[in-house]
mmCIF file of C-alpha atoms and ligand atoms in Angstrom:
data_model
loop_
_atom_site.group_PDB
_atom_site.id
_atom_site.type_symbol
_atom_site.label_atom_id
_atom_site.label_comp_id
_atom_site.label_asym_id
_atom_site.label_seq_id
_atom_site.Cartn_x
_atom_site.Cartn_y
_atom_site.Cartn_z
ATOM 1 C CA MET F 1 -4.740 -6.454 -66.877
ATOM 2 C CA PRO F 2 -4.185 -5.894 -70.591
ATOM 3 C CA SER F 3 -1.105 -7.711 -71.793
ATOM 4 C CA SER F 4 -0.102 -4.687 -73.859
ATOM 5 C CA VAL F 5 1.260 -3.006 -70.742
ATOM 6 C CA MET F 6 3.686 -5.870 -70.149
ATOM 7 C CA PRO F 7 7.293 -5.220 -71.141
ATOM 8 C CA THR F 8 8.344 -7.462 -73.951
ATOM 9 C CA SER F 9 11.496 -9.281 -74.829
ATOM 10 C CA SER F 10 12.609 -9.734 -78.371
ATOM 11 C CA ARG F 11 13.574 -13.345 -78.937
ATOM 12 C CA GLY F 12 15.439 -12.831 -82.169
ATOM 13 C CA ASP F 13 12.909 -14.959 -84.030
ATOM 14 C CA GLY F 14 10.636 -11.973 -84.512
ATOM 15 C CA ARG F 15 8.250 -13.187 -81.805
ATOM 16 C CA GLN F 16 7.831 -11.242 -78.606
ATOM 17 C CA SER F 17 7.376 -12.791 -75.204
ATOM 18 C CA THR F 18 6.105 -10.822 -72.243
ATOM 19 C CA LEU F 19 8.257 -10.486 -69.192
ATOM 20 C CA ALA F 20 6.872 -11.312 -65.756
ATOM 21 C CA VAL F 21 9.864 -9.789 -64.010
ATOM 22 C CA SER F 22 12.525 -7.475 -65.348
ATOM 23 C CA THR F 23 15.139 -5.616 -63.372
ATOM 24 C CA ILE F 24 18.034 -3.346 -64.265
ATOM 25 C CA GLY F 25 20.833 -2.615 -61.848
ATOM 26 C CA LEU F 26 18.912 -3.545 -58.709
ATOM 27 C CA ARG F 27 20.905 -2.595 -55.610
ATOM 28 C CA LYS F 28 20.489 -3.066 -51.872
ATOM 29 C CA SER F 29 22.831 -2.493 -48.960
ATOM 30 C CA TYR F 30 22.474 -2.962 -45.228
ATOM 31 C CA GLY F 31 24.772 -0.462 -43.543
ATOM 32 C CA ASP F 32 28.080 -0.714 -45.352
ATOM 33 C CA LYS F 33 27.339 -4.256 -46.517
ATOM 34 C CA THR F 34 26.320 -4.391 -50.171
ATOM 35 C CA VAL F 35 23.957 -7.330 -50.607
ATOM 36 C CA LEU F 36 22.770 -6.753 -54.174
ATOM 37 C CA ASP F 37 25.245 -4.895 -56.351
ATOM 38 C CA GLY F 38 23.423 -4.361 -59.637
ATOM 39 C CA ILE F 39 21.123 -7.252 -60.556
ATOM 40 C CA ASP F 40 19.686 -7.537 -64.068
ATOM 41 C CA LEU F 41 16.911 -10.076 -64.605
ATOM 42 C CA ARG F 42 14.541 -10.834 -67.475
ATOM 43 C CA ILE F 43 12.037 -13.555 -66.625
ATOM 44 C CA PRO F 44 9.518 -14.505 -69.334
ATOM 45 C CA THR F 45 5.898 -14.963 -68.346
ATOM 46 C CA GLY F 46 4.963 -18.584 -67.720
ATOM 47 C CA SER F 47 8.490 -19.759 -66.999
ATOM 48 C CA VAL F 48 10.248 -21.026 -63.889
ATOM 49 C CA PHE F 49 13.237 -19.027 -62.752
ATOM 50 C CA ALA F 50 15.556 -20.267 -60.007
ATOM 51 C CA LEU F 51 17.854 -18.028 -58.025
ATOM 52 C CA LEU F 52 20.714 -19.984 -56.518
ATOM 53 C CA GLY F 53 23.309 -18.806 -54.086
ATOM 54 C CA PRO F 54 25.078 -19.699 -50.865
ATOM 55 C CA ASN F 55 23.674 -18.660 -47.489
ATOM 56 C CA GLY F 56 23.619 -14.904 -47.171
ATOM 57 C CA ALA F 57 24.010 -14.307 -50.915
ATOM 58 C CA GLY F 58 20.919 -12.120 -51.001
ATOM 59 C CA LYS F 59 18.243 -14.460 -52.384
ATOM 60 C CA THR F 60 15.624 -13.586 -49.772
ATOM 61 C CA THR F 61 16.548 -9.924 -50.124
ATOM 62 C CA ALA F 62 15.852 -10.123 -53.874
ATOM 63 C CA VAL F 63 12.509 -11.858 -53.259
ATOM 64 C CA LYS F 64 11.535 -9.277 -50.635
ATOM 65 C CA ILE F 65 12.346 -6.392 -52.988
ATOM 66 C CA LEU F 66 10.478 -7.898 -55.954
ATOM 67 C CA SER F 67 7.454 -8.673 -53.801
ATOM 68 C CA THR F 68 7.406 -5.096 -52.379
ATOM 69 C CA LEU F 69 8.154 -6.136 -48.780
ATOM 70 C CA ILE F 70 11.250 -3.931 -48.765
ATOM 71 C CA THR F 71 12.496 -1.276 -51.167
ATOM 72 C CA ALA F 72 15.665 -1.331 -53.251
ATOM 73 C CA ASP F 73 18.313 1.380 -52.868
ATOM 74 C CA GLY F 74 18.769 1.703 -56.602
ATOM 75 C CA GLY F 75 17.942 0.306 -59.998
ATOM 76 C CA GLN F 76 14.641 -0.364 -61.695
ATOM 77 C CA ALA F 77 12.242 -3.263 -61.589
ATOM 78 C CA GLN F 78 8.988 -4.165 -63.255
ATOM 79 C CA VAL F 79 6.846 -7.005 -61.967
ATOM 80 C CA ALA F 80 3.743 -8.102 -63.870
ATOM 81 C CA GLY F 81 4.110 -5.028 -66.029
ATOM 82 C CA HIS F 82 4.082 -2.579 -63.136
ATOM 83 C CA ASP F 83 6.926 -0.456 -61.924
ATOM 84 C CA LEU F 84 7.919 -1.576 -58.447
ATOM 85 C CA ALA F 85 8.593 1.912 -57.132
ATOM 86 C CA ALA F 86 5.721 3.733 -58.877
ATOM 87 C CA ASP F 87 2.956 1.193 -58.408
ATOM 88 C CA PRO F 88 3.697 -1.313 -55.632
ATOM 89 C CA GLN F 89 -0.039 -1.855 -55.031
ATOM 90 C CA ALA F 90 -0.550 -3.174 -58.563
ATOM 91 C CA VAL F 91 2.473 -5.446 -58.159
ATOM 92 C CA ARG F 92 1.068 -6.760 -54.886
ATOM 93 C CA ALA F 93 -2.265 -7.529 -56.529
ATOM 94 C CA ALA F 94 -0.592 -9.665 -59.205
ATOM 95 C CA ILE F 95 1.792 -11.729 -57.092
ATOM 96 C CA GLY F 96 1.889 -14.289 -54.328
ATOM 97 C CA VAL F 97 4.758 -14.881 -51.949
ATOM 98 C CA THR F 98 5.526 -17.808 -49.722
ATOM 99 C CA GLY F 99 8.760 -18.361 -48.115
ATOM 100 C CA GLN F 100 11.211 -18.511 -45.341
ATOM 101 C CA PHE F 101 8.744 -16.240 -43.534
ATOM 102 C CA PHE F 102 5.549 -18.299 -43.203
ATOM 103 C CA ALA F 103 2.137 -16.667 -43.342
ATOM 104 C CA VAL F 104 0.505 -19.615 -41.569
ATOM 105 C CA ASP F 105 -1.032 -18.876 -38.159
ATOM 106 C CA GLY F 106 -0.593 -21.993 -36.028
ATOM 107 C CA LEU F 107 -3.295 -21.177 -33.494
ATOM 108 C CA ILE F 108 -6.187 -21.392 -35.951
ATOM 109 C CA THR F 109 -7.138 -24.235 -38.267
ATOM 110 C CA GLY F 110 -5.964 -24.642 -41.835
ATOM 111 C CA GLU F 111 -9.432 -23.782 -43.055
ATOM 112 C CA GLU F 112 -9.572 -20.639 -40.917
ATOM 113 C CA ASN F 113 -6.182 -19.572 -42.286
ATOM 114 C CA MET F 114 -7.580 -19.947 -45.800
ATOM 115 C CA LEU F 115 -10.776 -18.022 -45.026
ATOM 116 C CA LEU F 116 -8.745 -15.231 -43.455
ATOM 117 C CA MET F 117 -6.777 -15.012 -46.687
ATOM 118 C CA ALA F 118 -10.024 -14.911 -48.695
ATOM 119 C CA ASP F 119 -11.145 -11.984 -46.483
ATOM 120 C CA LEU F 120 -7.871 -10.168 -47.104
ATOM 121 C CA HIS F 121 -8.492 -10.528 -50.825
ATOM 122 C CA HIS F 122 -12.047 -9.183 -50.402
ATOM 123 C CA LEU F 123 -13.717 -12.326 -51.746
ATOM 124 C CA SER F 124 -17.396 -12.677 -50.886
ATOM 125 C CA ARG F 125 -18.174 -15.190 -48.129
ATOM 126 C CA ALA F 126 -19.602 -17.691 -50.593
ATOM 127 C CA ARG F 127 -16.692 -17.347 -52.999
ATOM 128 C CA GLY F 128 -14.178 -17.469 -50.120
ATOM 129 C CA ARG F 129 -15.702 -20.753 -48.925
ATOM 130 C CA ARG F 130 -15.723 -22.192 -52.428
ATOM 131 C CA VAL F 131 -12.103 -21.264 -53.186
ATOM 132 C CA THR F 132 -11.005 -22.531 -49.766
ATOM 133 C CA ALA F 133 -12.733 -25.884 -50.292
ATOM 134 C CA GLN F 134 -11.199 -26.272 -53.755
ATOM 135 C CA LEU F 135 -7.687 -25.449 -52.606
ATOM 136 C CA LEU F 136 -7.859 -27.644 -49.480
ATOM 137 C CA GLU F 137 -8.910 -30.494 -51.756
ATOM 138 C CA ARG F 138 -6.203 -29.757 -54.305
ATOM 139 C CA PHE F 139 -3.482 -29.695 -51.663
ATOM 140 C CA ASP F 140 -4.700 -32.797 -49.868
ATOM 141 C CA LEU F 141 -5.590 -30.914 -46.689
ATOM 142 C CA VAL F 142 -9.291 -31.789 -46.384
ATOM 143 C CA GLU F 143 -8.756 -34.178 -43.485
ATOM 144 C CA ALA F 144 -6.563 -31.719 -41.609
ATOM 145 C CA ALA F 145 -8.701 -28.676 -42.420
ATOM 146 C CA LYS F 146 -10.383 -28.456 -39.004
ATOM 147 C CA LYS F 147 -7.214 -28.986 -36.968
ATOM 148 C CA PRO F 148 -4.962 -26.188 -35.694
ATOM 149 C CA ALA F 149 -2.204 -25.495 -38.219
ATOM 150 C CA ALA F 150 0.386 -25.804 -35.438
ATOM 151 C CA SER F 151 -0.297 -29.563 -35.432
ATOM 152 C CA TYR F 152 0.607 -29.896 -39.143
ATOM 153 C CA SER F 153 3.810 -31.527 -40.359
ATOM 154 C CA GLY F 154 6.378 -29.414 -42.204
ATOM 155 C CA GLY F 155 5.113 -30.623 -45.569
ATOM 156 C CA MET F 156 1.482 -29.878 -44.659
ATOM 157 C CA LYS F 157 2.402 -26.364 -43.491
ATOM 158 C CA ARG F 158 4.170 -25.687 -46.797
ATOM 159 C CA ARG F 159 1.153 -26.947 -48.727
ATOM 160 C CA LEU F 160 -1.162 -24.767 -46.647
ATOM 161 C CA ASP F 161 1.174 -21.823 -47.187
ATOM 162 C CA ILE F 162 1.040 -22.246 -50.967
ATOM 163 C CA ALA F 163 -2.725 -22.844 -50.895
ATOM 164 C CA MET F 164 -3.104 -19.558 -48.981
ATOM 165 C CA THR F 165 -0.996 -17.790 -51.599
ATOM 166 C CA LEU F 166 -3.242 -19.105 -54.363
ATOM 167 C CA VAL F 167 -6.427 -17.686 -52.822
ATOM 168 C CA GLY F 168 -5.698 -14.392 -54.597
ATOM 169 C CA ASP F 169 -5.130 -16.174 -57.930
ATOM 170 C CA PRO F 170 -1.649 -14.655 -58.464
ATOM 171 C CA ARG F 171 -0.036 -14.740 -61.922
ATOM 172 C CA ILE F 172 3.464 -14.630 -60.484
ATOM 173 C CA ILE F 173 4.535 -16.583 -57.427
ATOM 174 C CA PHE F 174 7.692 -16.106 -55.402
ATOM 175 C CA LEU F 175 8.752 -19.226 -53.528
ATOM 176 C CA ASP F 176 11.657 -18.681 -51.159
ATOM 177 C CA GLU F 177 13.243 -22.081 -50.533
ATOM 178 C CA PRO F 178 9.962 -23.974 -50.957
ATOM 179 C CA THR F 179 11.396 -27.355 -50.038
ATOM 180 C CA THR F 180 14.018 -26.645 -47.406
ATOM 181 C CA GLY F 181 13.535 -29.049 -44.533
ATOM 182 C CA LEU F 182 11.132 -31.320 -46.389
ATOM 183 C CA ASP F 183 11.662 -35.068 -46.688
ATOM 184 C CA PRO F 184 12.202 -36.480 -50.202
ATOM 185 C CA ARG F 185 8.552 -37.441 -50.707
ATOM 186 C CA SER F 186 7.236 -34.041 -49.614
ATOM 187 C CA ARG F 187 9.881 -32.406 -51.794
ATOM 188 C CA HIS F 188 8.688 -34.357 -54.839
ATOM 189 C CA ASN F 189 5.085 -33.454 -53.989
ATOM 190 C CA MET F 190 6.077 -29.796 -53.887
ATOM 191 C CA TRP F 191 7.797 -30.112 -57.265
ATOM 192 C CA GLN F 192 4.594 -31.562 -58.666
ATOM 193 C CA ILE F 193 2.603 -28.646 -57.246
ATOM 194 C CA ILE F 194 5.024 -26.190 -58.837
ATOM 195 C CA ARG F 195 4.767 -27.962 -62.210
ATOM 196 C CA GLU F 196 0.973 -27.752 -62.032
ATOM 197 C CA LEU F 197 1.144 -24.031 -61.310
ATOM 198 C CA VAL F 198 3.345 -23.555 -64.345
ATOM 199 C CA ALA F 199 0.970 -25.629 -66.457
ATOM 200 C CA ASP F 200 -1.726 -23.135 -65.418
ATOM 201 C CA GLY F 201 0.411 -20.336 -66.847
ATOM 202 C CA VAL F 202 1.762 -19.032 -63.534
ATOM 203 C CA THR F 203 5.300 -17.640 -63.517
ATOM 204 C CA VAL F 204 7.387 -19.081 -60.703
ATOM 205 C CA PHE F 205 10.378 -17.327 -59.161
ATOM 206 C CA LEU F 206 12.029 -19.665 -56.711
ATOM 207 C CA THR F 207 15.128 -19.609 -54.595
ATOM 208 C CA THR F 208 16.773 -22.797 -53.548
ATOM 209 C CA GLN F 209 19.832 -24.319 -51.968
ATOM 210 C CA TYR F 210 19.169 -27.545 -53.841
ATOM 211 C CA LEU F 211 20.812 -27.570 -57.209
ATOM 212 C CA GLU F 212 18.890 -30.680 -58.110
ATOM 213 C CA GLU F 213 15.694 -28.721 -57.557
ATOM 214 C CA ALA F 214 16.743 -25.958 -59.931
ATOM 215 C CA ASP F 215 17.852 -28.591 -62.436
ATOM 216 C CA GLU F 216 14.492 -30.337 -62.134
ATOM 217 C CA LEU F 217 12.182 -27.327 -62.308
ATOM 218 C CA ALA F 218 13.776 -24.233 -63.745
ATOM 219 C CA ASP F 219 13.831 -22.998 -67.329
ATOM 220 C CA ARG F 220 16.508 -20.482 -66.378
ATOM 221 C CA ILE F 221 18.857 -20.439 -63.426
ATOM 222 C CA ALA F 222 20.901 -17.558 -62.060
ATOM 223 C CA VAL F 223 23.716 -17.977 -59.572
ATOM 224 C CA LEU F 224 24.027 -15.102 -57.126
ATOM 225 C CA HIS F 225 27.488 -14.454 -55.730
ATOM 226 C CA ASP F 226 29.091 -11.389 -54.186
ATOM 227 C CA GLY F 227 26.026 -9.309 -54.914
ATOM 228 C CA ARG F 228 26.015 -10.063 -58.628
ATOM 229 C CA ILE F 229 24.662 -12.663 -61.011
ATOM 230 C CA ALA F 230 27.764 -14.804 -61.545
ATOM 231 C CA ALA F 231 26.116 -16.826 -64.318
ATOM 232 C CA GLU F 232 22.726 -17.283 -65.888
ATOM 233 C CA GLY F 233 21.314 -19.831 -68.273
ATOM 234 C CA SER F 234 19.506 -23.118 -68.591
ATOM 235 C CA ALA F 235 20.842 -25.998 -66.479
ATOM 236 C CA GLU F 236 22.509 -27.422 -69.586
ATOM 237 C CA GLU F 237 24.159 -24.116 -70.455
ATOM 238 C CA LEU F 238 25.481 -23.687 -66.940
ATOM 239 C CA LYS F 239 26.890 -27.194 -66.834
ATOM 240 C CA ARG F 240 28.795 -26.535 -70.034
ATOM 241 C CA ILE F 241 30.733 -23.639 -68.519
ATOM 242 C CA VAL F 242 32.503 -25.729 -65.931
ATOM 243 C CA PRO F 243 34.967 -28.519 -66.393
ATOM 244 C CA GLY F 244 34.440 -31.391 -64.016
ATOM 245 C CA GLY F 245 33.508 -34.316 -66.232
ATOM 246 C CA HIS F 246 35.782 -37.245 -65.561
ATOM 247 C CA VAL F 247 36.153 -40.996 -65.467
ATOM 248 C CA ARG F 248 37.265 -42.368 -62.127
ATOM 249 C CA LEU F 249 39.044 -45.702 -61.904
ATOM 250 C CA ARG F 250 39.639 -47.375 -58.578
ATOM 251 C CA PHE F 251 42.001 -50.253 -57.913
ATOM 252 C CA THR F 252 42.513 -52.599 -55.002
ATOM 253 C CA ASP F 253 45.950 -53.817 -56.141
ATOM 254 C CA PRO F 254 48.658 -51.119 -55.731
ATOM 255 C CA ALA F 255 50.694 -52.662 -58.568
ATOM 256 C CA ALA F 256 47.755 -52.426 -60.958
ATOM 257 C CA TYR F 257 47.211 -48.846 -59.788
ATOM 258 C CA ARG F 258 50.832 -47.907 -60.583
ATOM 259 C CA ALA F 259 50.706 -49.679 -63.949
ATOM 260 C CA ALA F 260 47.513 -47.850 -64.876
ATOM 261 C CA LEU F 261 49.074 -44.571 -63.806
ATOM 262 C CA ALA F 262 52.005 -45.211 -66.154
ATOM 263 C CA ALA F 263 49.715 -46.291 -69.005
ATOM 264 C CA LEU F 264 47.290 -43.393 -68.794
ATOM 265 C CA GLY F 265 49.653 -40.452 -68.375
ATOM 266 C CA GLU F 266 47.631 -37.246 -67.887
ATOM 267 C CA VAL F 267 45.541 -38.092 -64.823
ATOM 268 C CA THR F 268 44.765 -36.851 -61.351
ATOM 269 C CA ARG F 269 45.970 -39.391 -58.800
ATOM 270 C CA ASP F 270 44.688 -40.260 -55.364
ATOM 271 C CA ASP F 271 47.362 -42.548 -53.920
ATOM 272 C CA GLU F 272 45.478 -43.197 -50.731
ATOM 273 C CA ALA F 273 42.277 -44.373 -52.416
ATOM 274 C CA LEU F 274 44.233 -45.996 -55.290
ATOM 275 C CA ALA F 275 42.027 -44.025 -57.649
ATOM 276 C CA LEU F 276 42.736 -42.197 -60.894
ATOM 277 C CA GLN F 277 40.679 -39.447 -62.445
ATOM 278 C CA ILE F 278 40.800 -38.855 -66.178
ATOM 279 C CA PRO F 279 39.158 -35.725 -67.621
ATOM 280 C CA SER F 280 36.329 -36.775 -69.931
ATOM 281 C CA ASP F 281 33.211 -35.375 -71.529
ATOM 282 C CA GLY F 282 31.389 -38.567 -70.601
ATOM 283 C CA SER F 283 30.977 -39.631 -74.223
ATOM 284 C CA GLN F 284 31.164 -43.274 -75.271
ATOM 285 C CA ARG F 285 34.137 -42.488 -77.517
ATOM 286 C CA GLU F 286 36.231 -41.041 -74.686
ATOM 287 C CA LEU F 287 35.261 -43.841 -72.342
ATOM 288 C CA ARG F 288 36.293 -46.419 -74.948
ATOM 289 C CA SER F 289 39.645 -44.715 -75.451
ATOM 290 C CA VAL F 290 40.371 -44.929 -71.705
ATOM 291 C CA LEU F 291 39.375 -48.600 -71.605
ATOM 292 C CA ASP F 292 41.421 -49.352 -74.733
ATOM 293 C CA ARG F 293 44.524 -47.852 -73.175
ATOM 294 C CA LEU F 294 44.004 -49.997 -70.075
ATOM 295 C CA ASP F 295 43.329 -53.106 -72.175
ATOM 296 C CA THR F 296 46.630 -52.851 -74.044
ATOM 297 C CA THR F 297 48.440 -53.243 -70.728
ATOM 298 C CA GLY F 298 46.102 -55.939 -69.421
ATOM 299 C CA ILE F 299 45.162 -53.920 -66.337
ATOM 300 C CA GLU F 300 41.686 -54.093 -64.915
ATOM 301 C CA ALA F 301 40.149 -51.461 -62.685
ATOM 302 C CA ASP F 302 38.006 -52.731 -59.825
ATOM 303 C CA GLU F 303 35.553 -49.904 -60.144
ATOM 304 C CA LEU F 304 34.769 -47.427 -62.880
ATOM 305 C CA THR F 305 32.503 -44.410 -62.495
ATOM 306 C CA VAL F 306 31.663 -41.717 -65.011
ATOM 307 C CA HIS F 307 31.070 -38.285 -63.570
ATOM 308 C CA THR F 308 29.426 -35.624 -65.745
ATOM 309 C CA PRO F 309 29.368 -32.073 -64.428
ATOM 310 C CA ASP F 310 26.253 -31.301 -62.456
ATOM 311 C CA LEU F 311 24.953 -28.056 -61.007
ATOM 312 C CA ASP F 312 26.955 -28.701 -57.842
ATOM 313 C CA ASP F 313 30.133 -28.318 -59.895
ATOM 314 C CA VAL F 314 28.755 -25.107 -61.386
ATOM 315 C CA PHE F 315 27.793 -23.798 -57.971
ATOM 316 C CA PHE F 316 31.157 -24.524 -56.388
ATOM 317 C CA ALA F 317 33.079 -23.196 -59.386
ATOM 318 C CA LEU F 318 31.139 -19.931 -59.454
ATOM 319 C CA THR F 319 30.782 -19.277 -55.766
ATOM 320 C CA GLY F 320 34.423 -20.148 -55.231
ATOM 321 C CA ASP F 321 33.993 -22.391 -52.272
ATOM 322 C CA ALA F 322 34.962 -25.850 -53.414
ATOM 323 C CA THR F 323 36.001 -27.043 -49.978
ATOM 324 C CA VAL F 324 33.034 -25.944 -47.854
ATOM 325 C CA PRO F 325 29.850 -27.152 -49.482
ATOM 326 C CA HIS F 326 27.569 -26.067 -46.635
ATOM 327 C CA GLN F 327 28.254 -22.965 -44.643
ATOM 328 C CA PRO F 328 26.370 -22.554 -41.393
ATOM 329 C CA LYS F 329 23.030 -20.806 -41.786
ATOM 330 C CA GLU F 330 22.906 -17.200 -40.714
ATOM 331 C CA ASN F 331 20.034 -16.236 -38.513
ATOM 332 C CA VAL F 332 19.617 -12.733 -39.845
ATOM 333 C CA ARG F 333 17.022 -12.548 -42.557
HETATM 334 N N1 ATP W 401 17.242 -6.609 -42.150
HETATM 335 C C1 ATP W 401 18.549 -6.805 -42.312
HETATM 336 N N2 ATP W 401 19.465 -6.044 -41.681
HETATM 337 C C2 ATP W 401 20.794 -6.224 -41.856
HETATM 338 N N3 ATP W 401 21.328 -7.170 -42.663
HETATM 339 C C3 ATP W 401 20.476 -7.971 -43.324
HETATM 340 C C4 ATP W 401 19.048 -7.843 -43.201
HETATM 341 N N4 ATP W 401 18.457 -8.773 -43.982
HETATM 342 C C5 ATP W 401 19.472 -9.449 -44.563
HETATM 343 N N5 ATP W 401 20.668 -8.991 -44.189
HETATM 344 C C6 ATP W 401 21.983 -9.471 -44.650
HETATM 345 O O1 ATP W 401 21.963 -9.476 -46.053
HETATM 346 C C7 ATP W 401 22.648 -10.606 -46.555
HETATM 347 C C8 ATP W 401 21.732 -11.383 -47.484
HETATM 348 O O2 ATP W 401 20.705 -11.968 -46.734
HETATM 349 P P1 ATP W 401 19.571 -12.858 -47.392
HETATM 350 O O3 ATP W 401 18.661 -13.290 -46.317
HETATM 351 O O4 ATP W 401 19.007 -12.140 -48.548
HETATM 352 O O5 ATP W 401 20.431 -14.092 -47.932
HETATM 353 P P2 ATP W 401 19.924 -15.477 -48.540
HETATM 354 O O6 ATP W 401 20.643 -15.667 -49.817
HETATM 355 O O7 ATP W 401 18.442 -15.508 -48.560
HETATM 356 O O8 ATP W 401 20.491 -16.509 -47.468
HETATM 357 P P3 ATP W 401 19.870 -17.931 -46.959
HETATM 358 O O9 ATP W 401 20.313 -18.938 -47.953
HETATM 359 O O10 ATP W 401 20.546 -18.144 -45.653
HETATM 360 O O11 ATP W 401 18.400 -17.787 -46.844
HETATM 361 C C9 ATP W 401 23.126 -11.391 -45.356
HETATM 362 O O12 ATP W 401 24.474 -11.043 -45.105
HETATM 363 C C10 ATP W 401 22.242 -10.901 -44.242
HETATM 364 O O13 ATP W 401 22.919 -10.985 -43.018
HETATM 365 MG MG1 MG W 402 17.045 -16.678 -47.709
#
């Protein structure tokens, strides 16, 4: 596809970057429930974009719309330079999707799943076999290739799922919660796979519940809440919009705790834990000032921790649910 058909984004420095995904006012409702209430996205080609949001926020709905599995009720979207409504076939040819809805057939082997995919993409038999062999090798599935996919572990199934997506050589990949349910090692393996895709120039659109994952992988992150993008930016930019940085001092001696409380003034107290929280940007200068104030009174804390805002703080601040970090999963998808 000629790159001239891709929509471009002016970066202010005179250079233009092509957009892999752009949407304006994307809307979707189920009955009287508005799931997406006007979503604007601009995702540069070759970047990693993470869509964050609590359960039921509409992440999968957004992925399904952008990958042509369902249609939006309103708004416009272009994916890989093609209008979603006018030319869904062209969009489909340029993208790959793996997600909460697996494509893997458990009854046949991993290799057969791959060859089936090659057939769907109209590859010749020889080319289908070659691509399958390469991808099985790349995703460390050679040993398991002749076993039924149902016998694979969660991590192996995810790898097979991504390998199947890559058979069509997509330029844009949608990954809906690619690491949910994976153990830490498999999660890190998946991150490595995603980084390699990006190094190959693939644009990755991922949804995740893990803020650490977005922090680790994404160039840009958007937080979906109440049908809208509540905030968008790099991980660093998002962290800057929330307060939450503090120094926490814990004492074992109640007298020392009370003395520190008197010495420090403006603090948040936790009488039960004998802990004090002092707002701080985490800089050495602020830390020293706290310690200096303690030193003048000769009080020593038993434990000192510095907390800088992380994406969890951003998430809870924006989605307004500081007390319930994990809502139960809904079954409706
Ligand atoms: N086919 C459908 N019919 C009716 N309601 C639906 C349908 N699909 C999704 N919904 C509703 O739309 C909302 C958004 O669902 P969606 O699956 O997009 O959320 P999500 O952000 O992916 O959540 P999760 O983190 O649990 O995967 C939910 O309230 C869900 O119940
Ligand atoms: Mg989902």
